[in-house]
CSV table of C-alpha atoms and ligand atoms in Angstrom, one decimal:
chain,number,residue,atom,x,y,z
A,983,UNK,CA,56.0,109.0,77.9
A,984,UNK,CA,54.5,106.2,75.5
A,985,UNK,CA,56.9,103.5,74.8
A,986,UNK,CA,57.0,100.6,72.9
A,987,UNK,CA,56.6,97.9,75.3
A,988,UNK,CA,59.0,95.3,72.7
A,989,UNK,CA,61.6,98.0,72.8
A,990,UNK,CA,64.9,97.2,75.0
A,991,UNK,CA,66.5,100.6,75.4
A,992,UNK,CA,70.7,100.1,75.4
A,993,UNK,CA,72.3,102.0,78.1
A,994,UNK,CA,76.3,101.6,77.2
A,995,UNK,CA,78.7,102.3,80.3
A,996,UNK,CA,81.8,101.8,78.4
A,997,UNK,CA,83.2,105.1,79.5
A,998,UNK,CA,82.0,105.0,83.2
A,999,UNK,CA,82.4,101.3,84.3
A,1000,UNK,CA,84.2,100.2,82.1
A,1001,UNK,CA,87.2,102.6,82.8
A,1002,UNK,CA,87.0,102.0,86.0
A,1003,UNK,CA,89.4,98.9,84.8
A,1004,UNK,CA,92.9,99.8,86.3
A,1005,UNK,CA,94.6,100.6,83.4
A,1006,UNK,CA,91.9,101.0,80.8
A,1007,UNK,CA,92.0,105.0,81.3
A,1008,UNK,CA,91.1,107.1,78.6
A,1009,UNK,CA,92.0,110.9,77.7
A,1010,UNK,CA,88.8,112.9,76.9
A,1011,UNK,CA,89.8,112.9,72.7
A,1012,UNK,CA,89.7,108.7,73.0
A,1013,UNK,CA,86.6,109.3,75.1
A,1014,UNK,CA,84.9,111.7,72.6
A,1015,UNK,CA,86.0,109.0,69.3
A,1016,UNK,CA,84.5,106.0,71.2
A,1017,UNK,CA,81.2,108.2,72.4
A,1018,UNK,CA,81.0,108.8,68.4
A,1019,UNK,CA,81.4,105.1,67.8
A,1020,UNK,CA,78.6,104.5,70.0
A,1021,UNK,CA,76.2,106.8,68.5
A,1022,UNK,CA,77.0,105.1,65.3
A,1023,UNK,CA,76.1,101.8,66.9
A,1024,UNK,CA,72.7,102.8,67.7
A,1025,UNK,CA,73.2,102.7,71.7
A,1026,UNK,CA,70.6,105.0,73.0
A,1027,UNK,CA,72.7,106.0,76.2
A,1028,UNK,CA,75.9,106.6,76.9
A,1029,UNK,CA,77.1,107.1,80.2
A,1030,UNK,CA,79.5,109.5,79.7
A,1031,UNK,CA,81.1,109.6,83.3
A,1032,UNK,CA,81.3,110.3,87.2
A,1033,UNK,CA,81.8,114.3,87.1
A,1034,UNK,CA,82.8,114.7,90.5
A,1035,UNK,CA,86.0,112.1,90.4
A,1036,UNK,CA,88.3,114.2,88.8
A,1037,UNK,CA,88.7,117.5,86.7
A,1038,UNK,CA,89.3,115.0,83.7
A,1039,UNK,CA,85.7,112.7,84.0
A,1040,UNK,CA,84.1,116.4,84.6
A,1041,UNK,CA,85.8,117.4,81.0
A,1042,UNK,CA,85.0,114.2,79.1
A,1043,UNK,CA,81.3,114.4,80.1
A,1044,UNK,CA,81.2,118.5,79.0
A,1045,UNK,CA,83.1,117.3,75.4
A,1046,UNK,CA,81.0,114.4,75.2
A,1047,UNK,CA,77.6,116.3,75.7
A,1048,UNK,CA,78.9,118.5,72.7
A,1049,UNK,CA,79.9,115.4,70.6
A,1050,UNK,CA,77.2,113.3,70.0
A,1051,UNK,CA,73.0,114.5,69.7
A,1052,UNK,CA,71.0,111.4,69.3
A,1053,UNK,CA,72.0,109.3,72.5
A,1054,UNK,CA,71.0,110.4,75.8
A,1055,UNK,CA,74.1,111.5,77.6
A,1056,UNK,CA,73.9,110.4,81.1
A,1057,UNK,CA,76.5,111.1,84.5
A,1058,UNK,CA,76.8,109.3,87.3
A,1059,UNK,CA,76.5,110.6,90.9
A,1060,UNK,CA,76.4,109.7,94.5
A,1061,UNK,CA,73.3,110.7,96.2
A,1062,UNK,CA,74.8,113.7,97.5
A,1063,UNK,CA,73.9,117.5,96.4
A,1064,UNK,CA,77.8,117.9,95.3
A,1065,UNK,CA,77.7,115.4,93.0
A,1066,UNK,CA,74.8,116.6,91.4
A,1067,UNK,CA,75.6,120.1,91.1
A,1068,UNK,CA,79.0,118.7,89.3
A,1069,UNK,CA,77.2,116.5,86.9
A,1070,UNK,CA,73.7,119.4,86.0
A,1071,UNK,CA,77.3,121.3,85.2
A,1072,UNK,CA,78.7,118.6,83.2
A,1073,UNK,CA,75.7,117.8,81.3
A,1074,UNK,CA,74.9,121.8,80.2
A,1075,UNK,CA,75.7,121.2,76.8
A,1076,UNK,CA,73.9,117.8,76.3
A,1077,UNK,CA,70.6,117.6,74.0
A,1078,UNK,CA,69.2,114.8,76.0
A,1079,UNK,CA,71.0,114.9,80.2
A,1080,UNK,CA,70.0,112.4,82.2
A,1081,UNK,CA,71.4,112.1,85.8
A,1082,UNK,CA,72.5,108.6,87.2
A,1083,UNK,CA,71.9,109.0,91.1
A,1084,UNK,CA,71.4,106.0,93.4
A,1085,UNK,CA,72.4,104.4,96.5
A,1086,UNK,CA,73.3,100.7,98.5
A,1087,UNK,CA,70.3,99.3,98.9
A,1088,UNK,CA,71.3,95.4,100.6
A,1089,UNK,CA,71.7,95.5,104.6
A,1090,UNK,CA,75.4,94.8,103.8
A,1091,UNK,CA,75.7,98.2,102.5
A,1092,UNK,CA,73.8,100.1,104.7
A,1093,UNK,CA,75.6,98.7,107.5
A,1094,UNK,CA,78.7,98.1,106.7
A,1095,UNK,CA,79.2,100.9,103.7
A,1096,UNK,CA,77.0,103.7,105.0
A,1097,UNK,CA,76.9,103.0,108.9
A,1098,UNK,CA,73.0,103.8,108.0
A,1099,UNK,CA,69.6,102.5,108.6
A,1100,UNK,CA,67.4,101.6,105.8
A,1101,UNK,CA,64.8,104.8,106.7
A,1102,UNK,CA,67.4,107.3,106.6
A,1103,UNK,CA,68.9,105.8,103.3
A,1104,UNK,CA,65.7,106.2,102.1
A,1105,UNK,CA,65.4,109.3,102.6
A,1106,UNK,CA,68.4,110.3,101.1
A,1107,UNK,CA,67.6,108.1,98.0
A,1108,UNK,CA,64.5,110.6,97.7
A,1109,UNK,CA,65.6,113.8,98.7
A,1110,UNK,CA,68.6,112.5,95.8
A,1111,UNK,CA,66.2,112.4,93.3
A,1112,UNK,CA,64.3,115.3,93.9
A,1113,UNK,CA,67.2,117.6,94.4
A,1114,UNK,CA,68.4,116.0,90.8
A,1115,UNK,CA,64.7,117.0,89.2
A,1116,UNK,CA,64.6,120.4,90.0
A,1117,UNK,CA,67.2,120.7,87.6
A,1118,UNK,CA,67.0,117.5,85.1
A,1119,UNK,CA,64.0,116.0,83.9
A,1120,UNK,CA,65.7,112.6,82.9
A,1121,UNK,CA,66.7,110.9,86.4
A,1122,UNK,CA,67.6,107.2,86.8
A,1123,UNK,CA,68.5,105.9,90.5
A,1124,UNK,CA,70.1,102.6,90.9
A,1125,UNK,CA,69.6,100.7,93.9
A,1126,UNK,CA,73.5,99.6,94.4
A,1127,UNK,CA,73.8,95.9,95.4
A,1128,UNK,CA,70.2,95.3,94.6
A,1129,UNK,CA,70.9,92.0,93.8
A,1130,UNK,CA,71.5,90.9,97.4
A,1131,UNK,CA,68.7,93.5,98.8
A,1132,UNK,CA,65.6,92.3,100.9
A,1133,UNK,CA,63.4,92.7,97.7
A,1134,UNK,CA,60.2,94.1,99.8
A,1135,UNK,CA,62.9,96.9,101.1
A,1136,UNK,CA,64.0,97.4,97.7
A,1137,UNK,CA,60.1,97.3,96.4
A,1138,UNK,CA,59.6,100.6,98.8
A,1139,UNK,CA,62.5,101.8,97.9
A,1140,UNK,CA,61.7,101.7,93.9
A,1141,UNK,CA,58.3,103.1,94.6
A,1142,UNK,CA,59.5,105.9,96.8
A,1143,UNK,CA,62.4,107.3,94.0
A,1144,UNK,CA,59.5,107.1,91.1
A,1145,UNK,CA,57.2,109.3,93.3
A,1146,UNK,CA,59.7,111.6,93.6
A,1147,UNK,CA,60.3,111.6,90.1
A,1148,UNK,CA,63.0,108.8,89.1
A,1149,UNK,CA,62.2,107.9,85.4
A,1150,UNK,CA,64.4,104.7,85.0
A,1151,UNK,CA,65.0,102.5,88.2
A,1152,UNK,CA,68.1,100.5,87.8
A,1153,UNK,CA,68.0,97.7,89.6
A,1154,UNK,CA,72.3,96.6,89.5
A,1155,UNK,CA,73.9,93.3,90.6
A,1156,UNK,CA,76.8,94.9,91.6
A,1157,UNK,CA,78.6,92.1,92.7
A,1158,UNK,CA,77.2,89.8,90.3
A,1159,UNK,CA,75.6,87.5,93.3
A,1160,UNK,CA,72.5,86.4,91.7
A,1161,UNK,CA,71.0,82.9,89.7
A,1162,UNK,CA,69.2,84.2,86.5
A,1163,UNK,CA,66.0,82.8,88.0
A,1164,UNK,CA,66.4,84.8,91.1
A,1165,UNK,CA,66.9,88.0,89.4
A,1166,UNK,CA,64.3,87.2,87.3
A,1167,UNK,CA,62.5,86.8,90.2
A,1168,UNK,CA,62.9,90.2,92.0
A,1169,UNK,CA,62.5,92.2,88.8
A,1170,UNK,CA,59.1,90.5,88.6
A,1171,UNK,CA,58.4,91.1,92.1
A,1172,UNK,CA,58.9,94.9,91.5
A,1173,UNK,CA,56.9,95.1,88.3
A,1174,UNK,CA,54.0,93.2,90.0
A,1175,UNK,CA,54.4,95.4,93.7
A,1176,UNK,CA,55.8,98.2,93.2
A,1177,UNK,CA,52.8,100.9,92.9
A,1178,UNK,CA,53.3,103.3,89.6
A,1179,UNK,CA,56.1,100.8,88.0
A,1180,UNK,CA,54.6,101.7,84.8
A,1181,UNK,CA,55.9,105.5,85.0
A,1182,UNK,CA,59.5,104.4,85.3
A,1183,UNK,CA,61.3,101.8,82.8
A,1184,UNK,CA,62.9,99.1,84.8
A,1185,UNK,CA,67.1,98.7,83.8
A,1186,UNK,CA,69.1,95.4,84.4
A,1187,UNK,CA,72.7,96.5,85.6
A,1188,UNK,CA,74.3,93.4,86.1
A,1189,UNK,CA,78.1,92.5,86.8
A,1190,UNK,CA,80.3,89.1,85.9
A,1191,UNK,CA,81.6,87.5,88.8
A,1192,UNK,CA,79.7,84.1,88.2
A,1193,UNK,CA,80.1,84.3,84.5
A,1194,UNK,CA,76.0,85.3,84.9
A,1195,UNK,CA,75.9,88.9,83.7
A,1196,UNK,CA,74.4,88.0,80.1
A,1197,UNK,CA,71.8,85.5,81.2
A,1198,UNK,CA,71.0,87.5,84.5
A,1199,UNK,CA,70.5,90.6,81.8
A,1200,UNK,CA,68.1,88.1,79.8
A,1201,UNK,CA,66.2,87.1,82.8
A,1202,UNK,CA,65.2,90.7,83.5
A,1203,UNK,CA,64.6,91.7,80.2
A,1204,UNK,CA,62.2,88.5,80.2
A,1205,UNK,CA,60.6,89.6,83.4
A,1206,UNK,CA,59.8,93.3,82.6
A,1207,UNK,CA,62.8,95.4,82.5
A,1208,UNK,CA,63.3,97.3,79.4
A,1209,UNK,CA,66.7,99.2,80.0
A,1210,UNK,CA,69.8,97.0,80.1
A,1211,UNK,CA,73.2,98.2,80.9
A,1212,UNK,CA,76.9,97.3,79.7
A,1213,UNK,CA,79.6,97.6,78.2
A,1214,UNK,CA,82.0,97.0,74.6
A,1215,UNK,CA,83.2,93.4,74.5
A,1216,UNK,CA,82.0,92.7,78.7
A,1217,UNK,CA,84.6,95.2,80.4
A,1218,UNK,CA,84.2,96.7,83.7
A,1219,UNK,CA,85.2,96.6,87.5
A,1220,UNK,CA,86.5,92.9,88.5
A,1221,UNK,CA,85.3,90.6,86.1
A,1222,UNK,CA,83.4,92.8,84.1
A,1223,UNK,CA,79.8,94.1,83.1
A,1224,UNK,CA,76.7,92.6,80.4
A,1225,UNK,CA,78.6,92.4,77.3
A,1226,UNK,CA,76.0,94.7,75.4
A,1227,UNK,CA,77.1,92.7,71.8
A,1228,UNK,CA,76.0,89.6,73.6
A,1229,UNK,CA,72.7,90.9,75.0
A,1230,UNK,CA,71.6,92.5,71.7
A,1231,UNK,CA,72.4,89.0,69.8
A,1232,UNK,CA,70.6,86.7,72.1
A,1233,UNK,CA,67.7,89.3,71.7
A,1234,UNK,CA,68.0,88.8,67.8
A,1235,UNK,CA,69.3,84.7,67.9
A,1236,UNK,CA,66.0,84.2,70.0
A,1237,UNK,CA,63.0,86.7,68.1
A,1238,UNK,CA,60.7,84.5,69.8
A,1239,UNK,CA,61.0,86.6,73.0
A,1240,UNK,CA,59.6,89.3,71.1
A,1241,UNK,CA,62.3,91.9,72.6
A,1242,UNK,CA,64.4,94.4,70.1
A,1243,UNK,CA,66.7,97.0,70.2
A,1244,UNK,CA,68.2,99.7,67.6
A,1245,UNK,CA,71.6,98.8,67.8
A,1246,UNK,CA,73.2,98.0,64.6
A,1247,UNK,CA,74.8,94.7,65.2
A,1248,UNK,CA,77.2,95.0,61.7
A,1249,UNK,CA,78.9,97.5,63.4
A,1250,UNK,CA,80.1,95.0,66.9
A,1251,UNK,CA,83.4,93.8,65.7
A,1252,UNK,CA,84.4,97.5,64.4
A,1253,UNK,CA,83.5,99.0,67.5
A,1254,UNK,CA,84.8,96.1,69.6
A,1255,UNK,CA,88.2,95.9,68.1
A,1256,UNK,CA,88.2,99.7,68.7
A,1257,UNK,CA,87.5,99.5,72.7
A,1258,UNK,CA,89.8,96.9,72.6
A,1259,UNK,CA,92.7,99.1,71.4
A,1260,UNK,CA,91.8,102.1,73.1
A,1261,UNK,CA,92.0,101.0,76.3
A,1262,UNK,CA,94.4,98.4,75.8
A,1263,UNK,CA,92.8,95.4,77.1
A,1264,UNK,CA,92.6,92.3,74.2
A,1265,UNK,CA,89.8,90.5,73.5
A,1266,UNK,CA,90.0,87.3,75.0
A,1267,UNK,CA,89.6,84.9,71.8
A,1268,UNK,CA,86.6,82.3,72.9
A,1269,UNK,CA,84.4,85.9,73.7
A,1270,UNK,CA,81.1,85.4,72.4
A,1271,UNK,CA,80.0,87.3,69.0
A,1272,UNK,CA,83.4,89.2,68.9
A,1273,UNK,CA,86.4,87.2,69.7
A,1274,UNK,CA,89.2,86.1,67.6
A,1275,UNK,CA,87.7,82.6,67.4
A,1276,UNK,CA,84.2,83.5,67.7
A,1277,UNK,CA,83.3,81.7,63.8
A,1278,UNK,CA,86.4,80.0,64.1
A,1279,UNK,CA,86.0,76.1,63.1
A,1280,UNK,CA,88.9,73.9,63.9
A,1281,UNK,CA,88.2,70.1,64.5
A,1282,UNK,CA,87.5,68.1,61.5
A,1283,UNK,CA,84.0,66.5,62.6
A,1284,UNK,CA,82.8,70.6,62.7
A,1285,UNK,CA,84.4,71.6,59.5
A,1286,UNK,CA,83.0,68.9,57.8
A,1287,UNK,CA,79.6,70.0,58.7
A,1288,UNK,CA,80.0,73.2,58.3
A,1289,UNK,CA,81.5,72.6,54.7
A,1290,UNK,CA,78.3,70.7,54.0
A,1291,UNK,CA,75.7,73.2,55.3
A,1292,UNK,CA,77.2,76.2,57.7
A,1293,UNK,CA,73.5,76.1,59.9
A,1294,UNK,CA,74.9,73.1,61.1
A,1295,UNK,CA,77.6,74.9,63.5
A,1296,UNK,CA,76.8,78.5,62.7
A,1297,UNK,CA,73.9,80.1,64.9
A,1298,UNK,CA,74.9,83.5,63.9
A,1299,UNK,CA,76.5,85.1,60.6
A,1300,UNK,CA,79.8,86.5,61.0
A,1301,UNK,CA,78.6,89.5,58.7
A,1302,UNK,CA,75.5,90.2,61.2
A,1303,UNK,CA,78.1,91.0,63.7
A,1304,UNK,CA,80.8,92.5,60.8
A,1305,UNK,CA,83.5,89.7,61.6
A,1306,UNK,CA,85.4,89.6,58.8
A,1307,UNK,CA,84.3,86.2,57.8
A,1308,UNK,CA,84.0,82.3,59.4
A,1309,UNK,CA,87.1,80.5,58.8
A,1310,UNK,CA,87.8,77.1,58.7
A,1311,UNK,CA,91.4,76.4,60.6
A,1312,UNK,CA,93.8,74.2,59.8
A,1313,UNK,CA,95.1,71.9,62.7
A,1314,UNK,CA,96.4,68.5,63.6
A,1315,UNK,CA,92.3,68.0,64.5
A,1316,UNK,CA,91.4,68.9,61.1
A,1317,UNK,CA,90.1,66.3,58.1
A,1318,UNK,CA,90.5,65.9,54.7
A,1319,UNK,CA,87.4,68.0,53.4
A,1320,UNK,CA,89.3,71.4,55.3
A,1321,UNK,CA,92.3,70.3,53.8
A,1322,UNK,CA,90.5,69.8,50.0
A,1323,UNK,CA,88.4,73.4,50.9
A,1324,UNK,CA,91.5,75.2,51.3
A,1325,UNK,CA,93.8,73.4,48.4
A,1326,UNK,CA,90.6,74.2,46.1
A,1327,UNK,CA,90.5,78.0,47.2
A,1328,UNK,CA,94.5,78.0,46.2
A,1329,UNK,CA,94.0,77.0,43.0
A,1330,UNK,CA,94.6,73.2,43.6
A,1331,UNK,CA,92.8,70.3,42.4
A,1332,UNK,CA,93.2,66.7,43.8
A,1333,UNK,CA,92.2,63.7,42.9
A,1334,UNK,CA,90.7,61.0,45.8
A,1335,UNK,CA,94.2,59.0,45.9
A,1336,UNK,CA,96.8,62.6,45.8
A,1337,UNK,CA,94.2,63.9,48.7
A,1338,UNK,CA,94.8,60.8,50.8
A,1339,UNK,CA,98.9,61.3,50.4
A,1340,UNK,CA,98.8,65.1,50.8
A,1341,UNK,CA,96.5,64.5,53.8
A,1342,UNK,CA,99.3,61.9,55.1
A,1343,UNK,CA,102.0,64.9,54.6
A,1344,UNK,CA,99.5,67.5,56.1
A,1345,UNK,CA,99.5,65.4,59.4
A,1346,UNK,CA,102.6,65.3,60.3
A,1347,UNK,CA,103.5,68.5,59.7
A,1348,UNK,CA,100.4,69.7,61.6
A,1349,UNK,CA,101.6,68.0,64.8
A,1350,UNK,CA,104.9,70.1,64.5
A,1351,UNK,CA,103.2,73.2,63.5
A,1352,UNK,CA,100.4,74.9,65.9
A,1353,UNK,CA,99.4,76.8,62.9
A,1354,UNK,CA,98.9,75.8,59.1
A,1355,UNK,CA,99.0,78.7,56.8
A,1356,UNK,CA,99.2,79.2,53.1
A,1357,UNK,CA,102.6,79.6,52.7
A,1358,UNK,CA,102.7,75.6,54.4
A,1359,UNK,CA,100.5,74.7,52.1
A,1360,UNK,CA,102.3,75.7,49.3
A,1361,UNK,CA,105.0,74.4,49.9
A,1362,UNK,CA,103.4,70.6,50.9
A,1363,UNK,CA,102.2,70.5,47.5
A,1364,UNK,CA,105.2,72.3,46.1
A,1365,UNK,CA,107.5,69.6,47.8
A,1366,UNK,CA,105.3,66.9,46.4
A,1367,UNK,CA,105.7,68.1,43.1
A,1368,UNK,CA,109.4,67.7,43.3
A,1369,UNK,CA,109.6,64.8,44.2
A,1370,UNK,CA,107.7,64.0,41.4
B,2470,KIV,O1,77.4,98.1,89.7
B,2470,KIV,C1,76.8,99.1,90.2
B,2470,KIV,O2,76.0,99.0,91.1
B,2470,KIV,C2,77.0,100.4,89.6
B,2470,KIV,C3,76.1,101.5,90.0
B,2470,KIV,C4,76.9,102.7,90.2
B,2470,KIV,C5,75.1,101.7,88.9
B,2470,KIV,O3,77.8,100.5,88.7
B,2471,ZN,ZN1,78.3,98.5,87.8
């Protein structure tokens, strides 16, 4: 297949490592509306679950194969012929299966997860794939804990998978071990070694722990990768997964990098505020693009600026993201040009020498009151006017 080589393909995992969170379990009709969600985002797949876990993940993938037509619908398995069967079952219904098969690929796992040797897990990496073809033409395998894999190992594993017919080769940081520079590194050692690369799209699949999930995503996608994997607002196993909403706006904050995807960025705080309540895990409020505070301005030296020209503390628009809208707060660290913006939008007009006194008044009560509101404003102009 022909693709566009400026094209980053969105592969959403929400619904598979995502719930893995304890407590963030879904029923398959919460499931089904946030697979919906994501079609209406623009994500182009959604991996629906791990058939084999439970009767439940079986269900939601079956439901969510009916739901949704344009995404690809994709289930995870081990690289094991039972899992496989379970998920070609699960995926019947879906316009466009794809079958998520893979295995450890660092010396840590082998030894110490498998009790293997890196020949025989290659050849049950291959004889995974192959089984999954006969039956699915769509087949990604990830390389679990590729980020801490001997990268000429992994090289021959990645060209072994695509010869047997692996169309996508995820290459995941599943414990979110690397330096964006390294990662970088091994994706471009791949595309530059691995025979027939160009038949299979490369996929970033990288996890939190260092805080280096986004910018490890970035250094892939700047090294040849053109799949990346995550989630709604970052969640997943431990500290999380590639917060998609960040990926997609570095991609569009930075056009220089020539990278796009479809996703519809308008609709992140929607869907975001939806994840959030479905699986009932809050947004912290300093999260990139979608947080509470995320266009937020609050000390007096940024609202001042932004007052005078929002460019010179806004990077992104709230509305390219659908947050409601910037707001300027009012806070013991705010000046007298937030205190004059807000007075002005209530309908109050002060002169230089009134502005210096209600400023005096705002102060005070500011360092009693963690949050200033409109009703407080009232009545410190209210009270003023009294005592006039
Ligand atoms: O983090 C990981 O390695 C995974 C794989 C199952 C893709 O989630
Ligand atoms: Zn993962």
């Amino acid at each position: 297949m022909l693709h566009d080589p400026n094209r980053v393909y969105v592969f959403d995992t929400t619904l598979r490592d995502g719930e893995q969170v304890p407590g963030c379990q879904l029923t398959t009709p919460e499931k089904i509306e946030i697979a919906r969600e994501l079609e209406t985002l623009g994500v182009d797949i959604i991996e629906a679950g791990f058939p084999v876990s439970s009767p439940g993940d079986f269900q939601s993938v079956v439901e969510i194969s009916k739901a949704v037509s344009a995404p690809t619908v994709c289930a995870l398995t081990r690289a094991n012929k039972g899992d496989i069967d379970s998920a070609i079952e699960a995926l019947k219904y879906a316009k466009h299966p794809r079958i998520h098969t893979g295995i450890g690929s660092s010396d840590q796992h082998i030894k110490h997860k498998f009790n293997s040797t890196r020949e025989e897990i290659l050849e049950r990496a291959v004889d995974a794939v192959k089984y999954a073809k006969k039956a699915v033409e769509d087949i990604e395998f990830y390389a679990e804990d590729a980020g801490r894999a001997d990268v000429v190992f992994l090289a021959q594993m990645v060209e072994a998978v695509i010869a047997a017919g692996a169309t996508v080769v995820n290459i995941p940081d599943t414990n979110g071990y690397c330096l964006p520079d390294q990662y970088g590194a091994k994706i471009k050692f791949l595309k530059e070694n691995v025979k027939n690369i160009d038949k299979a799209i490369i996929s970033v699949h990288c996890h939190n722990d260092l805080g280096l999930a986004t910018a490890n995503s970035i250094a892939g996608l700047q090294n040849g990768a053109r799949q990346v994997e995550g989630t709604i607002n970052g969640i997943g196993e431990r500290a999380g997964n590639t917060s998609i909403e960040e990926v997609v706006m570095v991609l569009k904050t930075h056009a220089a990098l020539g990278l796009y995807t479809n996703v519809n960025s308008k609709n992140f705080y929607e869907m975001s505020r939806m994840v959030s309540s479905q699986m009932r895990m809050p947004v912290q409020p300093n999260k990139a693009i979608v947080g509470a505070n995320a266009f937020a301005h609050s000390s007096g030296i940024h609202q001042d600026g932004f007052l005078k020209n929002r460019e010179n503390y806004e990077i992104i628009k709230p509305e390219d993201v659908g947050f409601p809208s910037a707001s300027i707060v009012l806070t013991a660290r705010s000046g007298r040009h937030a205190l004059k913006f807000h007075l002005e939008r209530l309908g109050y007009k002060l002169d230089k020498d009134e502005l210096y006194e209600a400023y005096q008044r705002f102060l005070t009560l500011a360092d009693s009151k963690l949050d200033i509101n409109d009703d407080d404003l009232q009545s410190l102009i209210a009270d003023k006017l009294v005592k006039n």
